[in-house]
Amino acid sequence: MSARIWSVAELIGEVNAALAGGFGEVWVRGELSGVKVAASGHRYFQVKDAQANLSCAMWARSADRLRFKLTDGLAVLLRGRLEVYPQRGALQLIVEEAVPEGVGELQLAFEQLKAKLASDGLFAPERKRPLPALPQRLGLVTSSSGAAVRDVLKVLSRFQRLQVLLYPVRVQGRGAEGEIARAVRWFGASRRVDIVLVVRGGGSLEDLWAFNEEMVARAIAACPVPVISGVGHETDTTIADFVADLRAATPTQAAEIVVAQLEEQDRRVSEAQESIAAAIERRLERSRLRLAGLEGARGLARLPLRLRELDERLRRLAALPPLLRAVVVARHRRLDGAAARLFHWPVRFGAPRRRELVTARIAIAGERLRALLRRRSVQLTGLDRALGALSPVAVLERGYSITTREGTDAALRDAASVAAGERLLTRLARGTVRSLVVGREPAGQGTLFDEGGPGTGNREPGKNPTGSRGARRRHE
Amino acid sequence: MSKETFEEALAQLEEVVAKLEDSSVGLEEALKLFERGVKLARRCRTQLDSVERRVEQLLAESPEGEPGATVPFEEEQE
């Protein structure tokens, strides 16, 4: 019997035929080692257990379908066909499919991508941008027909002063990640929105998968506009959540973050307006009371300077009502506008009570201010008249004069207080006389006035400078 | 008006309120603060109210270009 002589190629060809016939498709369990990715995209690695080692090749077209990455040490189940690689005569497994053991495939892919992006710094807290002060224009990335868009719009209807621009995308299935990433990029480039919401309602891990794709994560990270994610239910976490600037548990919550921010800003402005109105009311009331106090006899003594001050203040007050009126008118106009919108959004619009209250308060403050102004004008006219009678100018005009010792302000009232040789200043209605004392007469001897009529006229102006300065100190 | 202006105006407004509520401020100063506060509040309010409610949807992208055209989004009425 003569042995058959094979050519090497023939022999290996026959072995390969036998392997295909004898084994067909096989499943093998083991651990990966020596994983290499060739420039062509093919993967070469070993699968081994404690006793044995098998070379494997996975062509690019199969490998590209993998959601997770083949890494050394990974426990896997491999499906493929055995063959001898003719050029090297080595047995190898041509892998068609690889499945991670222990954890699910998606879970593994999730963990792998999460680790990769984390090491790239995409989740770093310092990357997170704060919510814009006024997120009034929203870009919404979601399906136009899902529950998410309904939930979001329902919450957003609580605040009327915002705009929503929906970029409809598929949120599940192959290719969804491309649409989502593209929508995020578009909003980032368009500058038409202040904030982007990337949302999707609940579903299985498989359903939510698009939000775990690297291209979506990269698009969110690169988006110049802050992004809020709200994917799935409270318990679901996606890669998009990690990379977003703000993570909401659900689409509803994502919308609530925006509305809460706008309502907060609205509240701060309203409160400030209210506080301003209340504070100025209090302040004016205090001034009014002080003015009322000036009507007393003691207050009259300080009138000339006070009067100038009041006059100045009143001129300022006179400038105010138009300002207040403008505010009140603006607010009324807005409420009218709100009423008009009520017609278009019958279900959703509820006029914020607080604004009406503030409007009313400002209107009341304005009314009070005007009333106060009128009262003050009346008071001022009365006081002006009283002052006219007392005015030192009027008294001097009648022929009286005020005499002081040179260098002092105190008016002289008693001849006994001057000595011969002192210099005096005598103020007349027009001009001043400087004189030298040559002598004096004691009180009651041949003076022009027995009673202190002109003395009253003299005393008040004489006191005036000190009195006014004292008053000013007290009030500032 | 930019968004920064809103934030700044609001911060300034709240500062004005704090000063105005300080009872040691003189009347002159109080009136100045009041005028300033009213102006700032109006600026903030204008900014807050500058947007009219609108819900729109971008039209599907044409093969040769990016979307940009919009149509109103039909909200379902419950």
Coordinates of C-alpha atoms in Angstrom, one line a residue:
Chain A
M1 CA 0.0 0.0 0.0
S2 CA 1.5 3.2 -1.1
A3 CA 1.0 6.3 1.0
R4 CA -0.6 9.3 -0.7
I5 CA 1.7 12.2 -1.0
W6 CA 0.0 15.6 -0.5
S7 CA 1.1 18.9 -1.4
V8 CA 1.1 21.2 1.6
A9 CA -1.6 23.3 0.2
E10 CA -3.7 20.3 -0.7
L11 CA -3.3 18.8 2.8
I12 CA -4.3 22.0 4.6
G13 CA -7.2 22.4 2.2
E14 CA -8.3 18.9 3.1
V15 CA -7.9 19.6 6.8
N16 CA -9.9 22.7 6.5
A17 CA -12.7 20.8 4.7
A18 CA -12.6 18.2 7.5
L19 CA -12.7 21.0 10.2
A20 CA -15.7 22.6 8.5
G21 CA -17.5 19.2 8.2
G22 CA -16.5 17.9 11.6
F23 CA -17.0 21.0 13.7
G24 CA -19.0 23.5 11.6
E25 CA -19.9 26.4 13.8
V26 CA -18.5 26.3 17.3
W27 CA -19.0 28.2 20.5
V28 CA -15.9 28.5 22.8
R29 CA -15.6 30.0 26.2
G30 CA -12.4 31.6 27.4
E31 CA -10.5 34.7 28.3
L32 CA -9.1 37.2 25.8
S33 CA -5.4 38.1 25.6
G34 CA -3.1 39.8 23.2
V35 CA -5.9 41.8 21.5
K36 CA -4.6 43.7 18.5
V37 CA -6.5 45.9 16.1
A38 CA -5.0 46.0 12.6
A39 CA -5.0 49.0 10.4
S40 CA -7.6 47.1 8.3
G41 CA -9.9 47.0 11.3
H42 CA -9.5 43.2 11.7
R43 CA -9.0 42.1 15.3
Y44 CA -6.4 39.4 16.2
F45 CA -6.3 37.9 19.7
Q46 CA -5.9 34.7 21.7
V47 CA -8.7 33.0 23.7
K48 CA -7.4 30.8 26.5
D49 CA -8.2 29.0 29.6
A50 CA -5.8 27.4 32.2
Q51 CA -4.7 24.6 29.9
A52 CA -4.9 25.8 26.3
N53 CA -4.6 28.7 24.0
L54 CA -6.4 29.3 20.6
S55 CA -5.5 32.0 18.1
C56 CA -8.5 34.0 16.8
A57 CA -9.2 36.5 14.0
M58 CA -12.3 38.6 13.8
W59 CA -12.8 40.5 10.5
A60 CA -13.6 44.1 10.5
R61 CA -17.1 43.6 9.2
S62 CA -17.9 41.4 12.2
A63 CA -15.9 43.4 14.8
D64 CA -17.6 46.6 13.8
R65 CA -20.9 45.2 15.0
L66 CA -19.6 44.9 18.5
R67 CA -21.0 47.4 21.0
F68 CA -18.3 46.7 23.5
K69 CA -14.6 46.7 23.1
L70 CA -12.5 43.5 23.0
T71 CA -10.0 43.9 25.8
D72 CA -7.4 41.6 27.4
G73 CA -8.7 39.6 30.3
L74 CA -12.3 39.8 29.2
A75 CA -14.3 36.6 29.7
V76 CA -16.2 35.9 26.5
L77 CA -18.2 33.4 24.5
L78 CA -17.0 33.3 20.9
R79 CA -18.9 31.9 18.0
G80 CA -16.9 31.0 14.8
R81 CA -15.4 28.5 12.5
L82 CA -12.1 26.7 12.9
E83 CA -9.6 26.8 10.1
V84 CA -5.9 26.4 9.5
Y85 CA -4.3 29.5 8.2
P86 CA -2.4 28.1 5.2
Q87 CA 0.5 30.5 5.1
R88 CA 1.5 29.6 8.7
G89 CA -0.2 26.3 9.1
A90 CA -1.7 27.4 12.4
L91 CA -5.1 26.6 13.7
Q92 CA -7.3 29.6 14.3
L93 CA -10.9 30.5 15.1
I94 CA -12.5 32.9 12.7
V95 CA -14.8 34.7 15.1
E96 CA -18.2 35.8 13.9
E97 CA -19.6 36.9 17.2
A98 CA -18.4 37.7 20.7
V99 CA -20.5 37.9 23.8
P100 CA -19.2 39.0 27.1
E101 CA -19.7 36.6 29.9
G102 CA -21.2 37.5 33.3
V103 CA -22.3 41.0 32.5
G104 CA -24.7 41.9 29.7
E105 CA -23.2 43.1 26.4
L106 CA -24.8 46.6 26.7
Q107 CA -23.8 46.9 30.3
L108 CA -20.2 46.1 29.4
A109 CA -20.3 48.6 26.5
F110 CA -21.7 51.2 28.9
E111 CA -19.0 50.7 31.5
Q112 CA -16.3 50.7 28.8
L113 CA -17.5 54.0 27.3
K114 CA -18.0 55.5 30.7
A115 CA -14.5 54.7 31.7
K116 CA -13.1 56.0 28.4
L117 CA -15.0 59.3 28.5
A118 CA -14.2 59.8 32.2
S119 CA -10.5 59.4 31.4
D120 CA -10.9 61.9 28.6
G121 CA -12.3 64.3 31.2
L122 CA -15.7 64.7 29.8
F123 CA -17.5 64.2 33.1
A124 CA -15.3 66.6 35.0
P125 CA -17.3 68.9 37.3
E126 CA -15.3 71.9 36.1
R127 CA -16.6 71.3 32.6
K128 CA -20.2 71.8 33.7
R129 CA -21.6 75.1 32.8
P130 CA -24.2 76.8 35.0
L131 CA -27.7 77.3 33.9
P132 CA -28.1 80.5 32.0
A133 CA -29.6 83.4 34.0
L134 CA -32.5 83.6 31.6
P135 CA -33.1 80.3 29.8
Q136 CA -36.0 81.7 27.7
R137 CA -35.3 80.1 24.4
L138 CA -35.1 76.3 24.6
G139 CA -33.8 73.8 22.0
L140 CA -35.6 70.5 22.5
V141 CA -34.1 67.3 21.1
T142 CA -36.5 64.5 21.2
S143 CA -39.1 62.6 19.2
S144 CA -42.0 64.8 18.1
S145 CA -44.5 62.0 19.0
G146 CA -43.3 60.6 22.2
A147 CA -44.5 61.1 25.8
A148 CA -41.4 63.2 26.5
V149 CA -42.4 66.1 24.2
R150 CA -45.8 66.2 25.8
D151 CA -44.4 66.1 29.3
V152 CA -41.9 68.8 28.6
L153 CA -44.4 71.2 27.0
K154 CA -46.9 70.6 29.7
V155 CA -44.5 71.8 32.4
L156 CA -43.2 74.7 30.2
S157 CA -46.7 76.0 29.7
R158 CA -46.5 77.2 33.3
F159 CA -44.3 80.0 32.2
Q160 CA -45.5 82.1 29.3
R161 CA -42.4 84.0 28.5
L162 CA -40.4 81.3 26.7
Q163 CA -39.9 79.8 23.3
V164 CA -39.4 76.2 22.4
L165 CA -37.7 75.0 19.2
L166 CA -38.1 71.3 18.7
Y167 CA -35.6 69.4 16.6
P168 CA -37.4 66.2 16.0
V169 CA -35.2 63.1 16.1
R170 CA -35.6 59.4 16.4
V171 CA -34.8 58.4 19.9
Q172 CA -34.3 54.7 19.5
G173 CA -33.1 52.2 16.9
R174 CA -30.0 52.1 14.7
G175 CA -29.1 55.6 13.5
A176 CA -30.9 57.4 16.3
E177 CA -27.6 58.4 17.9
G178 CA -26.6 60.1 14.7
E179 CA -29.8 62.2 14.6
I180 CA -29.5 63.1 18.3
A181 CA -25.8 64.1 17.9
R182 CA -26.6 66.2 14.8
A183 CA -29.5 68.0 16.5
V184 CA -27.3 68.9 19.5
R185 CA -24.6 70.2 17.2
W186 CA -27.1 72.2 15.2
F187 CA -28.4 73.9 18.3
G188 CA -24.9 74.6 19.4
A189 CA -24.0 76.2 16.1
S190 CA -27.3 78.0 15.5
R191 CA -27.1 80.3 18.5
R192 CA -30.9 80.4 18.4
V193 CA -31.3 78.9 21.9
D194 CA -30.1 79.6 25.4
I195 CA -30.4 76.0 26.6
V196 CA -30.7 72.6 25.0
L197 CA -32.9 69.8 26.5
V198 CA -32.0 66.3 25.3
V199 CA -34.9 64.1 26.5
R200 CA -36.6 60.8 26.1
G201 CA -39.2 58.9 28.0
G202 CA -38.7 55.6 29.8
G203 CA -37.7 52.4 28.1
S204 CA -35.5 49.4 28.3
L205 CA -31.7 49.7 28.3
E206 CA -31.9 48.7 24.6
D207 CA -34.5 51.4 24.0
L208 CA -32.3 54.1 25.6
W209 CA -29.2 52.9 23.9
A210 CA -28.8 55.9 21.6
F211 CA -28.1 58.0 24.6
N212 CA -25.2 55.8 25.5
E213 CA -23.4 56.3 22.3
E214 CA -20.1 58.0 22.1
M215 CA -21.1 60.4 19.3
V216 CA -24.0 61.7 21.4
A217 CA -21.7 62.2 24.4
R218 CA -19.1 64.0 22.3
A219 CA -21.8 66.3 20.7
I220 CA -23.1 67.2 24.1
A221 CA -19.7 67.9 25.5
A222 CA -18.8 70.1 22.5
C223 CA -22.0 72.0 22.6
P224 CA -21.4 75.7 23.4
V225 CA -24.9 76.0 24.7
P226 CA -25.6 74.4 28.1
V227 CA -27.3 71.0 27.9
I228 CA -29.8 69.5 30.3
S229 CA -30.4 65.7 29.9
G230 CA -33.5 64.0 31.0
V231 CA -33.6 60.4 29.7
G232 CA -35.8 57.6 30.9
H233 CA -37.1 57.2 34.4
E234 CA -35.5 58.3 37.7
T235 CA -33.5 55.1 37.9
D236 CA -32.0 55.2 34.4
T237 CA -28.6 56.7 33.9
T238 CA -27.1 57.2 30.5
I239 CA -23.8 58.4 29.3
A240 CA -25.6 61.5 28.1
D241 CA -26.5 62.2 31.7
F242 CA -22.9 62.1 32.8
V243 CA -21.7 64.5 30.1
A244 CA -24.6 66.9 30.2
D245 CA -24.2 70.2 32.2
L246 CA -27.2 69.3 34.2
R247 CA -28.8 66.0 34.7
A248 CA -32.5 65.7 35.2
A249 CA -34.1 62.4 36.2
T250 CA -36.9 62.7 33.7
P251 CA -38.0 64.9 30.8
T252 CA -40.5 66.5 33.1
Q253 CA -37.8 67.4 35.6
A254 CA -35.6 68.8 32.8
A255 CA -38.5 71.2 31.9
E256 CA -39.0 72.0 35.6
I257 CA -35.4 73.1 36.0
V258 CA -35.9 75.7 33.3
V259 CA -39.3 76.9 34.5
A260 CA -38.0 77.1 38.1
Q261 CA -35.1 79.2 37.0
L262 CA -37.3 81.6 35.0
E263 CA -39.9 81.8 37.9
E264 CA -37.1 82.5 40.3
Q265 CA -35.8 85.4 38.2
D266 CA -39.3 86.8 37.8
R267 CA -39.9 86.5 41.5
R268 CA -36.6 88.3 42.3
V269 CA -37.5 91.2 40.0
S270 CA -41.0 91.5 41.4
E271 CA -39.8 91.4 45.0
A272 CA -37.2 94.1 44.3
Q273 CA -39.9 96.2 42.7
E274 CA -42.1 95.7 45.6
S275 CA -39.3 96.4 48.1
I276 CA -38.5 99.6 46.3
A277 CA -42.0 100.8 46.4
A278 CA -42.4 99.9 50.0
A279 CA -39.1 101.5 51.0
I280 CA -39.7 104.8 49.3
E281 CA -43.2 104.9 50.8
R282 CA -41.8 104.5 54.2
R283 CA -39.1 107.0 53.5
L284 CA -41.5 109.6 52.2
E285 CA -43.8 109.1 55.1
R286 CA -40.9 109.8 57.5
S287 CA -40.1 113.0 55.7
R288 CA -43.7 114.0 55.7
L289 CA -43.9 113.5 59.5
R290 CA -40.7 115.6 59.9
L291 CA -42.1 118.3 57.7
A292 CA -45.3 118.3 59.9
G293 CA -43.0 118.7 62.9
L294 CA -41.6 121.9 61.4
E295 CA -44.9 123.6 61.7
G296 CA -44.3 124.0 65.4
A297 CA -42.9 127.2 66.8
R298 CA -39.4 125.7 67.3
G299 CA -39.4 124.5 63.7
L300 CA -40.2 128.0 62.4
A301 CA -36.9 129.2 63.7
R302 CA -35.1 127.0 61.3
L303 CA -37.2 127.7 58.3
P304 CA -35.1 129.6 55.8
L305 CA -32.5 126.8 55.3
R306 CA -35.0 124.1 55.7
L307 CA -37.2 125.7 53.2
R308 CA -34.4 125.7 50.6
E309 CA -33.8 122.1 51.3
L310 CA -37.4 121.2 51.0
D311 CA -37.8 123.2 47.9
E312 CA -34.9 121.3 46.4
R313 CA -36.4 118.0 47.4
L314 CA -39.8 118.9 46.1
R315 CA -38.3 119.7 42.8
R316 CA -36.8 116.2 42.8
L317 CA -40.1 114.7 43.8
A318 CA -41.9 116.6 41.0
A319 CA -39.7 114.7 38.6
L320 CA -40.8 111.3 40.0
P321 CA -44.4 110.8 39.1
P322 CA -43.8 110.5 35.4
L323 CA -41.3 107.8 36.2
L324 CA -43.7 106.0 38.4
R325 CA -46.5 106.5 35.9
A326 CA -44.3 104.9 33.2
V327 CA -43.8 101.9 35.4
V328 CA -47.4 101.5 36.2
V329 CA -48.5 102.0 32.6
A330 CA -46.0 99.4 31.4
R331 CA -47.3 96.9 33.9
H332 CA -50.9 97.5 32.9
R333 CA -50.0 97.0 29.3
R334 CA -48.4 93.7 30.2
L335 CA -51.4 92.5 32.1
D336 CA -53.5 93.5 29.1
G337 CA -51.2 91.5 26.9
A338 CA -51.5 88.6 29.4
A339 CA -55.3 88.8 29.1
A340 CA -55.0 88.6 25.4
R341 CA -52.9 85.6 25.6
L342 CA -55.4 84.0 27.9
F343 CA -57.6 83.8 24.9
H344 CA -55.1 81.8 22.9
W345 CA -54.0 79.5 25.7
P346 CA -57.2 78.9 27.6
V347 CA -56.1 75.9 29.6
R348 CA -52.6 76.7 30.4
F349 CA -52.4 80.3 31.2
G350 CA -52.8 81.4 34.8
A351 CA -52.0 85.0 35.5
P352 CA -49.3 85.1 38.2
R353 CA -51.0 86.6 41.3
R354 CA -47.9 88.1 42.6
R355 CA -47.4 90.4 39.6
E356 CA -50.8 91.8 40.0
L357 CA -50.1 92.5 43.6
V358 CA -46.9 94.2 42.8
T359 CA -48.6 96.3 40.1
A360 CA -51.3 97.3 42.6
R361 CA -48.6 98.2 45.1
I362 CA -46.7 100.3 42.7
A363 CA -49.9 102.0 41.6
I364 CA -50.7 102.7 45.2
A365 CA -47.2 104.0 46.0
G366 CA -47.5 106.3 43.0
E367 CA -50.9 107.6 44.1
R368 CA -49.6 108.2 47.6
L369 CA -46.6 109.9 46.3
R370 CA -48.7 112.3 44.2
A371 CA -51.0 112.9 47.2
L372 CA -48.1 113.6 49.4
L373 CA -46.7 116.0 46.9
R374 CA -50.0 117.9 46.8
R375 CA -50.1 118.1 50.6
R376 CA -46.5 119.2 50.7
S377 CA -47.1 122.0 48.2
V378 CA -50.0 123.3 50.3
Q379 CA -48.0 123.1 53.4
L380 CA -45.1 124.8 51.7
T381 CA -47.3 127.7 50.5
G382 CA -48.6 128.3 54.0
L383 CA -45.1 128.1 55.5
D384 CA -43.8 130.4 52.9
R385 CA -46.4 133.0 53.8
A386 CA -45.6 132.7 57.5
L387 CA -42.0 133.0 56.7
G388 CA -42.5 136.1 54.6
A389 CA -43.8 137.9 57.6
L390 CA -40.7 136.9 59.6
S391 CA -38.2 137.3 56.9
P392 CA -35.2 139.3 58.1
V393 CA -35.2 140.9 54.6
A394 CA -38.7 142.2 55.1
V395 CA -37.9 143.5 58.5
L396 CA -34.7 145.3 57.3
E397 CA -36.8 146.7 54.5
R398 CA -39.0 148.3 57.1
G399 CA -36.0 150.3 58.3
Y400 CA -34.6 148.1 61.1
S401 CA -31.1 146.8 61.3
I402 CA -29.1 144.0 62.8
T403 CA -25.9 144.8 64.7
T404 CA -23.2 142.4 65.5
R405 CA -19.8 142.7 67.0
E406 CA -17.2 142.4 64.3
G407 CA -16.1 138.8 63.8
T408 CA -19.2 137.2 65.4
D409 CA -22.6 136.2 64.2
A410 CA -24.5 136.9 67.4
A411 CA -26.9 139.9 67.2
L412 CA -26.4 142.5 69.9
R413 CA -29.4 142.8 72.2
D414 CA -28.0 144.6 75.3
A415 CA -26.0 147.8 75.2
A416 CA -24.3 146.6 78.4
S417 CA -22.5 143.9 76.4
V418 CA -20.5 146.3 74.3
A419 CA -17.6 148.5 75.5
A420 CA -16.3 151.7 74.0
G421 CA -13.7 151.2 71.3
E422 CA -15.2 147.9 70.0
R423 CA -15.9 147.6 66.3
L424 CA -19.5 146.8 65.2
L425 CA -21.1 145.7 62.0
T426 CA -24.7 147.0 61.3
R427 CA -26.6 145.2 58.5
L428 CA -29.1 147.3 56.7
A429 CA -31.7 146.4 54.0
R430 CA -28.9 147.3 51.6
G431 CA -25.3 147.1 52.6
T432 CA -23.5 147.1 55.9
V433 CA -22.1 149.9 58.1
R434 CA -18.9 149.5 60.1
S435 CA -18.7 151.6 63.2
L436 CA -16.6 152.2 66.3
V437 CA -18.4 152.3 69.7
V438 CA -17.9 155.7 71.4
G439 CA -20.3 155.2 74.3
R440 CA -23.5 153.5 75.4
E441 CA -26.7 154.1 77.2
P442 CA -28.1 151.6 79.8
A443 CA -31.5 150.0 79.1
G444 CA -34.7 152.0 79.5
Q445 CA -33.1 155.4 79.1
G446 CA -34.5 157.3 76.2
T447 CA -34.5 154.4 73.7
L448 CA -36.7 154.4 70.7
F449 CA -38.7 151.4 71.8
D450 CA -39.9 150.6 75.3
E451 CA -41.1 147.1 74.3
G452 CA -39.1 144.6 72.4
G453 CA -41.0 144.8 69.0
P454 CA -37.9 145.2 66.8
G455 CA -36.0 143.1 69.2
T456 CA -38.2 140.2 68.1
G457 CA -37.3 141.0 64.6
N458 CA -33.6 141.1 65.4
R459 CA -33.4 138.1 67.6
E460 CA -34.6 135.5 65.1
P461 CA -32.2 136.3 62.2
G462 CA -29.4 136.6 64.7
K463 CA -30.0 133.0 65.9
N464 CA -30.6 131.7 62.5
P465 CA -27.2 130.5 61.4
T466 CA -26.5 128.5 64.5
G467 CA -30.0 127.1 64.5
S468 CA -29.8 125.9 61.0
R469 CA -26.5 124.3 61.3
G470 CA -27.7 122.5 64.4
A471 CA -30.8 121.3 62.5
R472 CA -28.7 120.1 59.6
R473 CA -26.4 118.1 61.8
R474 CA -29.4 116.4 63.4
H475 CA -30.9 115.4 60.1
E476 CA -28.0 114.0 58.2
Chain B
M1 CA -29.8 93.7 25.7
S2 CA -27.6 90.7 26.5
K3 CA -28.2 88.1 29.2
E4 CA -25.3 89.4 31.2
T5 CA -27.0 92.7 31.4
F6 CA -30.0 91.0 33.0
E7 CA -27.8 89.3 35.6
E8 CA -25.9 92.5 36.2
A9 CA -29.1 94.6 36.3
L10 CA -30.7 92.2 38.7
A11 CA -27.7 92.2 41.0
Q12 CA -27.6 96.0 41.0
L13 CA -31.3 96.2 41.6
E14 CA -31.0 94.0 44.6
E15 CA -28.1 96.2 45.8
V16 CA -30.3 99.3 45.4
V17 CA -33.1 97.6 47.4
A18 CA -30.7 96.8 50.3
K19 CA -29.4 100.4 50.3
L20 CA -32.9 101.8 50.1
E21 CA -34.1 99.7 53.0
D22 CA -31.3 101.1 55.2
S23 CA -33.1 103.8 57.2
S24 CA -30.0 105.9 57.6
V25 CA -30.1 106.9 53.9
G26 CA -31.1 110.5 53.5
L27 CA -34.1 111.5 51.5
E28 CA -32.1 112.9 48.6
E29 CA -30.1 109.7 48.3
A30 CA -33.3 107.6 48.8
L31 CA -34.9 109.3 45.9
K32 CA -31.9 108.8 43.7
L33 CA -31.8 105.1 44.6
F34 CA -35.5 104.9 43.9
E35 CA -35.2 106.3 40.5
R36 CA -32.3 104.0 39.7
G37 CA -34.1 101.1 41.1
V38 CA -37.2 101.8 39.0
K39 CA -35.0 102.0 35.9
L40 CA -33.1 98.8 36.7
A41 CA -36.4 96.9 37.5
R42 CA -37.8 98.1 34.2
R43 CA -34.7 96.8 32.4
C44 CA -35.0 93.4 34.1
R45 CA -38.7 93.3 33.4
T46 CA -38.2 94.2 29.8
Q47 CA -35.7 91.4 29.4
L48 CA -37.9 88.9 31.1
D49 CA -40.8 89.8 29.0
S50 CA -38.9 90.1 25.8
V51 CA -39.9 86.6 24.7
E52 CA -43.4 85.7 23.5
R53 CA -44.5 82.1 24.1
R54 CA -44.0 80.1 21.0
V55 CA -43.5 76.4 20.3
E56 CA -42.0 75.6 17.0
Q57 CA -40.6 72.6 15.2
L58 CA -37.7 72.6 12.8
L59 CA -38.6 71.2 9.4
A60 CA -36.9 68.1 8.2
E61 CA -33.4 68.6 6.8
S62 CA -33.1 68.7 3.1
P63 CA -30.4 66.5 1.7
E64 CA -28.3 69.4 0.7
G65 CA -28.5 71.5 3.8
E66 CA -29.1 72.0 7.4
P67 CA -32.6 72.8 8.8
G68 CA -33.5 76.3 9.7
A69 CA -37.1 76.7 8.6
T70 CA -39.7 76.2 11.3
V71 CA -43.4 75.5 11.6
P72 CA -45.5 75.9 14.7
F73 CA -45.6 72.7 16.7
E74 CA -49.1 71.4 17.2
E75 CA -49.5 70.9 20.9
E76 CA -52.0 68.4 21.9
Q77 CA -54.8 69.9 24.0
E78 CA -55.7 67.7 27.0

